[in-house]
Amino acid sequence: MDDFSHRNRRCVRARAKQLGKSLMTLIILFAAFGSASCNYHEIFYSQNYSPDQPIAFSHKLHAGTHQMNCLYCHFGAEKSRHAGIPPNNVCLNCHRIVKTSSPEVQKIQQAEKDGKPIEWVRIHNLPDYALFNHSRHVSSGVTCQTCHGPVETMDKVRQVSPLSMGWCIDCHRQKGIGAPNNPSDRAPTGTDCVSCHY
Amino acid sequence: MKEKTYWQSLEEYGADRDSLAEQKGREFPENHVSESLSTTRRDFLKMLGLGFTAGALSGCEMPVQKALPYLNKPEELTPGEASYYATTCAGCEAGCGLLVKQRDGRPIKIEGNPEHPLSRGGTCAVGQATVLSIYNSARLSSPLKDGHTLDLNTLDTDVIAGLKKATAEGKEIVLLSGPLSSPSAKKLISEWQTLYPTTRHIAFAPLSVDAIREAYRLGRGKRILPSYRFDKAALTVSLDADFLGTWISPVEFARQYADARRLSGKSEMSRHIQFETGMSLTGSNADRRVPVAPSERPLVALRLLEILTKRPSKLPTLPETVERALADTAAELLSHRGRSLVVSGSHQVEEQLAVLTLNEWLGSHGKTIDLATPSLQRESNDAEFAALLSKMEKGSVGALVIWGANPVYAAKNGPAFAEAMKKVELTIRLGLTLDETARSSRYVVPTSHFLESWSDASPKVGLYAIAQPLIMPILKTRSAEESLLRFMDRRDDYDDYLKAYWQDAIFPKQRGHADFTSFWNAALQNGFWQSGETDSLPSPQTAGVAIEAPLVNAYTAGKTARDSGDLELALYSKVGLRDGTWADNPWLQELPDPVSKVTWANYAAISPNTAAARGLEHGDIVSVKTANAAISLPVFVQPGQAGNTVSIAVGYGRSCGNQAYGQNAYPLSGASSVSIEKTGERYAFATTQMHGSMEGRPILIEATLADYRNNPKSGHPEFPEPETLWTPHELPGHSWGMAIDLSSCVGCGACTIACQAENNVPVVGEDEMRRNREMHWIRIDRYYSENPENPEVAFQPMLCQHCENAPCETVCPVLATVHSSEGLNQQVYNRCVGTRYCANNCPYKVRRFNWFNYAKDEILDDSLAHMVLNPDVSVRSRGVMEKCSMCAQRIQAGKTVAKREGRDLKDGDIKMACEQSCPADAIVFGDMNDPESRVSKQMKDPRLYQVLEEIGTRPAVRYLSKVRNT
């Protein structure tokens, strides 16, 4: 798996720091990016970002092998703006009984004892000025994998899509969302700026 | 029809355009370089280069963000989704019904409860703003004894011992509250009185309506405050009662008033005559307004009685203009017998008795005045409060518990009250902040905000309302009632007490529910329950008090004072600050006064002629003196103010925060006249009244009722259809539009605060207001016309007009403002580079520029206050233009719900924040492509017009012209 970690990114930054701080270096920098054939989306949109999590939770095991529905844990996805990270008690619904000897599962039990939630590292991160609504997309029949990729095959989750504006708009354009008289769309959003920015 | 000239201020009145432009200064004053920006242009460019590089580099490393889930998610809460709970407003004592929006456990927005029989979905500016006061960083978080913190249990033990001691010594224990309409709290007080038998409960209200209750006690044998029905009155005569702004129950009255004057589908509207001293919000809406001095006003009621009963006059003759108005008013009252209503805002029992007699003669009782379900709002007892001071001074009071009221600030002898509190052994203040009364009290208990506490209310006979908390107390506080329980050495929670009370006292009154739980749940969900019970009707009786003599004496005293060069004093409360309870709320301080458009200050309002005669100019600071008190205030030359009078607002000068705004005028109360002396200093008002001007164009269109009946389009100027260079936008889906009825709008400003709360609109402060930098997305323009001594007034809410051919869109170099496929003008903050070309090109002057990073600015930064921010709306940063988004987040939320439910959007699914809060129901939003929508119907009204139609901007926000019943 192509793992693009913090370390790699720090390395780019350290290299660039040496280049100085003038307008000229900016041009050089862009040239350097070009020649080094860096992935633009990785640098500016964190595509393929796959950090270590406090608990080595495997989506492959839960969603893949055990065929658990995404909405069992991410229940907000069909009724709220946020899909949400499952609260501790949702994990414990099973893990009070299942695999209680695993050191990873014990972290959840410890969290309950301490009264402190697990601090997961956020992977899919939109800027504050872009307001995305999960429930809107889920109720329109967009699958989770359309944006998040084959999560059920990942041991460690990675950001598959760039989540850039162009990427969003591409989909909206291709599907004709908000196009006049589209009978399948009863509350169209289209590609207006205020669909996401307000 | 004679062409009217409109003006916004006296400077504009009669001035020519060039000199006016000079006076007003530039629209975007550039001479104020911000203090924090001491950079030259060259430095700026250098920094820009550096910024680019640094920006690109640091962009390589995104900060690691954590996502923290709930440990145990509360079942009723979905992160990211709002829920609404019904409760009762305690912003004032009217007790309006609210639906409070809660997001992720925090109350962030107040809406009116559409089902509530009093407020019917409306709210006022104060009610809207109370949500911010939860997150006030000046709130008390720990109990105090003599200014030092102590443990709450120790305090309770101390207090109980003190109360027992006072009881044993036979000294009086006084519970001093604000007006209480809570039946459970009244029950609690009666239980307290059983435990501590020497207790007396006194309710204190600074601007009370006690005189009306007293008049009904004398004239009808029952101490009640009747329910006024403005919706049933074809003619309303008000004697200085600001019933649309501040009097008794303004939201309820504004809806009734607007309903009686609404023209859609009919050509009848009620008529309104106002006799008053200062230009109030209510007076500015009147069809005929008669300025009278405070001492003349009581004679108005007496003279009307004389004329109507055809008695020979024994009263002094009033000025000719007033006499003429009296004769006309009497004739109108006579022709509207049984359909008319006379109300008075007076604090004099004699005047209220005269008004009662007048209403009796007119047959208003039972028709426009409801005595069967009287009001229980604003119940106070002035006489007992007045007697309290001398009792305290004599030392016969052993303990004093104060909540709700703030007597050290708001009593006319506040300092004396504070002094007398020292003679009381045990003084306890239950309050939100360390206010004036708290600083004079021995013990201070931090008290919860009403949105953090359980309570109930009964604003009218037969109406019971519940107030439920929206959030756990965010600081270590408890409600006042909870404190009373602890002081009674009881451990039970107030919510249990409340529930038990409802089970014992209210549940037996109903038939619909078999068990209490289902009744309680229904009442809790609705926020109220109506029992249908009525009071027995009191019959008229002879008052047995002389009415005329004291009023005539007061008139003579007032006239003598005026003749000797003094000014008659009228104290009033403002729509924003009311009695000063919420003076530390910046939203309310920054809400422009509906009439004067002044923010952050009070002032001495004087008529133009009086000012000229005394050589006073607008902004001169004068010393206002009575026999016992003196304060310095700037002169505000107010068109429409009665001659030789001065109006001063109370509620200002609170010294609870870091800085007091305005001056406390309560020490002047009790005086009928003041002397005024120029100090030589000047004050610059932070006013919005000259921001934006009509420049002689037909922005406001109005007609008289007679003209309207002849021609519904009366007053509308005719233009040739404007040519357009642009191809029209195709709006195949929705076409959002808004219609604002200028005949209904009363100008109260509730929409401004509702919008501020909904859209994270920042507060800029007094100094920035002086520089035309207010940020309100919706403002109320106030226009005067005709005679400056008594002008006609009109209000016009002004917001982004969402023009089809928007001038802002064509000048934006970065396409940060573009048209949406649903007819809205979108502002994209993250594209905006802040050229301000759009604001310059906007003919409606509705665009607002962020001169500072208001949310993060050092001065305004307050992480607690950030809790009130709406997470569905971006917080704008410095250098970005913003304006009304037509509540884009509400449109999106409406669509999301429709999509989730798999249906089309219905009319009424989406309501704008301004529309929702409007007590007069003057604003209608909807889809203009749906022929059945309310807005489409409004758009067919012949009164419909577009502001500046002739320039061809084709706004989606349109107005229905104002009709006056003159």
mmCIF file with all atom_site columns, N, CA, C and O in Angstrom, chain B residues 68 85 121 216 288 301 314 338 408 451 468 562 610 806 859 931 943 952:
data_model
loop_
_atom_site.group_PDB
_atom_site.id
_atom_site.type_symbol
_atom_site.label_atom_id
_atom_site.label_alt_id
_atom_site.label_comp_id
_atom_site.label_asym_id
_atom_site.label_entity_id
_atom_site.label_seq_id
_atom_site.pdbx_PDB_ins_code
_atom_site.Cartn_x
_atom_site.Cartn_y
_atom_site.Cartn_z
_atom_site.occupancy
_atom_site.B_iso_or_equiv
_atom_site.pdbx_formal_charge
_atom_site.auth_seq_id
_atom_site.auth_comp_id
_atom_site.auth_asym_id
_atom_site.auth_atom_id
_atom_site.pdbx_PDB_model_num
ATOM 1  N N  . LEU B 1 68  ? -12.901 13.447 18.217  1.00 0.00 ? 68  LEU B N  1
ATOM 2  C CA . LEU B 1 68  ? -13.279 12.876 19.514  1.00 0.00 ? 68  LEU B CA 1
ATOM 3  C C  . LEU B 1 68  ? -14.759 12.504 19.528  1.00 0.00 ? 68  LEU B C  1
ATOM 4  O O  . LEU B 1 68  ? -15.609 13.378 19.487  1.00 0.00 ? 68  LEU B O  1
ATOM 5  N N  . TYR B 1 85  ? -36.477 22.671 21.325  1.00 0.00 ? 85  TYR B N  1
ATOM 6  C CA . TYR B 1 85  ? -37.260 22.414 22.533  1.00 0.00 ? 85  TYR B CA 1
ATOM 7  C C  . TYR B 1 85  ? -38.103 23.642 22.858  1.00 0.00 ? 85  TYR B C  1
ATOM 8  O O  . TYR B 1 85  ? -37.633 24.778 22.737  1.00 0.00 ? 85  TYR B O  1
ATOM 9  N N  . GLY B 1 121 ? -45.396 32.715 17.466  1.00 0.00 ? 121 GLY B N  1
ATOM 10 C CA . GLY B 1 121 ? -44.232 32.541 16.598  1.00 0.00 ? 121 GLY B CA 1
ATOM 11 C C  . GLY B 1 121 ? -43.306 33.737 16.550  1.00 0.00 ? 121 GLY B C  1
ATOM 12 O O  . GLY B 1 121 ? -42.190 33.637 16.056  1.00 0.00 ? 121 GLY B O  1
ATOM 13 N N  . TYR B 1 216 ? -57.717 49.552 38.316  1.00 0.00 ? 216 TYR B N  1
ATOM 14 C CA . TYR B 1 216 ? -58.793 48.553 38.249  1.00 0.00 ? 216 TYR B CA 1
ATOM 15 C C  . TYR B 1 216 ? -59.266 48.157 39.646  1.00 0.00 ? 216 TYR B C  1
ATOM 16 O O  . TYR B 1 216 ? -60.430 47.824 39.844  1.00 0.00 ? 216 TYR B O  1
ATOM 17 N N  . ARG B 1 288 ? -51.942 59.088 13.276  1.00 0.00 ? 288 ARG B N  1
ATOM 18 C CA . ARG B 1 288 ? -51.872 60.478 13.702  1.00 0.00 ? 288 ARG B CA 1
ATOM 19 C C  . ARG B 1 288 ? -51.118 60.509 15.014  1.00 0.00 ? 288 ARG B C  1
ATOM 20 O O  . ARG B 1 288 ? -51.444 59.762 15.928  1.00 0.00 ? 288 ARG B O  1
ATOM 21 N N  . ALA B 1 301 ? -56.916 62.448 28.455  1.00 0.00 ? 301 ALA B N  1
ATOM 22 C CA . ALA B 1 301 ? -57.994 61.500 28.779  1.00 0.00 ? 301 ALA B CA 1
ATOM 23 C C  . ALA B 1 301 ? -59.189 62.239 29.393  1.00 0.00 ? 301 ALA B C  1
ATOM 24 O O  . ALA B 1 301 ? -60.349 61.978 29.037  1.00 0.00 ? 301 ALA B O  1
ATOM 25 N N  . LYS B 1 314 ? -64.123 72.229 32.608  1.00 0.00 ? 314 LYS B N  1
ATOM 26 C CA . LYS B 1 314 ? -63.590 72.880 33.807  1.00 0.00 ? 314 LYS B CA 1
ATOM 27 C C  . LYS B 1 314 ? -62.075 72.818 33.790  1.00 0.00 ? 314 LYS B C  1
ATOM 28 O O  . LYS B 1 314 ? -61.427 73.240 34.720  1.00 0.00 ? 314 LYS B O  1
ATOM 29 N N  . GLY B 1 338 ? -67.410 50.893 21.179  1.00 0.00 ? 338 GLY B N  1
ATOM 30 C CA . GLY B 1 338 ? -67.455 49.426 21.228  1.00 0.00 ? 338 GLY B CA 1
ATOM 31 C C  . GLY B 1 338 ? -66.425 48.772 20.328  1.00 0.00 ? 338 GLY B C  1
ATOM 32 O O  . GLY B 1 338 ? -66.216 47.572 20.398  1.00 0.00 ? 338 GLY B O  1
ATOM 33 N N  . VAL B 1 408 ? -30.508 48.238 43.393  1.00 0.00 ? 408 VAL B N  1
ATOM 34 C CA . VAL B 1 408 ? -29.448 49.231 43.617  1.00 0.00 ? 408 VAL B CA 1
ATOM 35 C C  . VAL B 1 408 ? -29.198 50.043 42.335  1.00 0.00 ? 408 VAL B C  1
ATOM 36 O O  . VAL B 1 408 ? -28.897 51.219 42.374  1.00 0.00 ? 408 VAL B O  1
ATOM 37 N N  . LEU B 1 451 ? -32.287 29.670 30.357  1.00 0.00 ? 451 LEU B N  1
ATOM 38 C CA . LEU B 1 451 ? -32.181 28.519 29.457  1.00 0.00 ? 451 LEU B CA 1
ATOM 39 C C  . LEU B 1 451 ? -31.404 27.365 30.103  1.00 0.00 ? 451 LEU B C  1
ATOM 40 O O  . LEU B 1 451 ? -31.159 26.344 29.476  1.00 0.00 ? 451 LEU B O  1
ATOM 41 N N  . GLN B 1 468 ? -38.236 24.923 30.177  1.00 0.00 ? 468 GLN B N  1
ATOM 42 C CA . GLN B 1 468 ? -37.322 23.811 30.431  1.00 0.00 ? 468 GLN B CA 1
ATOM 43 C C  . GLN B 1 468 ? -35.909 24.206 30.043  1.00 0.00 ? 468 GLN B C  1
ATOM 44 O O  . GLN B 1 468 ? -35.705 25.048 29.178  1.00 0.00 ? 468 GLN B O  1
ATOM 45 N N  . ARG B 1 562 ? -42.076 74.570 32.746  1.00 0.00 ? 562 ARG B N  1
ATOM 46 C CA . ARG B 1 562 ? -41.723 74.881 31.355  1.00 0.00 ? 562 ARG B CA 1
ATOM 47 C C  . ARG B 1 562 ? -41.579 76.383 31.165  1.00 0.00 ? 562 ARG B C  1
ATOM 48 O O  . ARG B 1 562 ? -40.667 76.860 30.496  1.00 0.00 ? 562 ARG B O  1
ATOM 49 N N  . THR B 1 610 ? -36.932 73.485 20.419  1.00 0.00 ? 610 THR B N  1
ATOM 50 C CA . THR B 1 610 ? -36.414 73.701 21.771  1.00 0.00 ? 610 THR B CA 1
ATOM 51 C C  . THR B 1 610 ? -34.899 73.815 21.741  1.00 0.00 ? 610 THR B C  1
ATOM 52 O O  . THR B 1 610 ? -34.317 74.677 22.413  1.00 0.00 ? 610 THR B O  1
ATOM 53 N N  . ALA B 1 806 ? -27.399 41.787 -10.879 1.00 0.00 ? 806 ALA B N  1
ATOM 54 C CA . ALA B 1 806 ? -26.792 42.375 -9.693  1.00 0.00 ? 806 ALA B CA 1
ATOM 55 C C  . ALA B 1 806 ? -25.566 43.205 -10.047 1.00 0.00 ? 806 ALA B C  1
ATOM 56 O O  . ALA B 1 806 ? -24.635 42.695 -10.668 1.00 0.00 ? 806 ALA B O  1
ATOM 57 N N  . ILE B 1 859 ? -9.642  42.156 21.209  1.00 0.00 ? 859 ILE B N  1
ATOM 58 C CA . ILE B 1 859 ? -10.623 42.866 22.023  1.00 0.00 ? 859 ILE B CA 1
ATOM 59 C C  . ILE B 1 859 ? -11.896 42.031 22.164  1.00 0.00 ? 859 ILE B C  1
ATOM 60 O O  . ILE B 1 859 ? -12.504 41.966 23.219  1.00 0.00 ? 859 ILE B O  1
ATOM 61 N N  . PRO B 1 931 ? -46.725 28.576 -7.963  1.00 0.00 ? 931 PRO B N  1
ATOM 62 C CA . PRO B 1 931 ? -47.795 29.587 -7.992  1.00 0.00 ? 931 PRO B CA 1
ATOM 63 C C  . PRO B 1 931 ? -48.656 29.577 -6.734  1.00 0.00 ? 931 PRO B C  1
ATOM 64 O O  . PRO B 1 931 ? -49.346 30.549 -6.452  1.00 0.00 ? 931 PRO B O  1
ATOM 65 N N  . ARG B 1 943 ? -49.857 46.265 -4.496  1.00 0.00 ? 943 ARG B N  1
ATOM 66 C CA . ARG B 1 943 ? -48.943 47.178 -3.795  1.00 0.00 ? 943 ARG B CA 1
ATOM 67 C C  . ARG B 1 943 ? -47.480 46.819 -4.024  1.00 0.00 ? 943 ARG B C  1
ATOM 68 O O  . ARG B 1 943 ? -46.584 47.517 -3.573  1.00 0.00 ? 943 ARG B O  1
ATOM 69 N N  . GLY B 1 952 ? -33.221 48.770 -13.134 1.00 0.00 ? 952 GLY B N  1
ATOM 70 C CA . GLY B 1 952 ? -33.244 47.469 -13.801 1.00 0.00 ? 952 GLY B CA 1
ATOM 71 C C  . GLY B 1 952 ? -32.458 46.371 -13.118 1.00 0.00 ? 952 GLY B C  1
ATOM 72 O O  . GLY B 1 952 ? -32.006 45.435 -13.766 1.00 0.00 ? 952 GLY B O  1
#
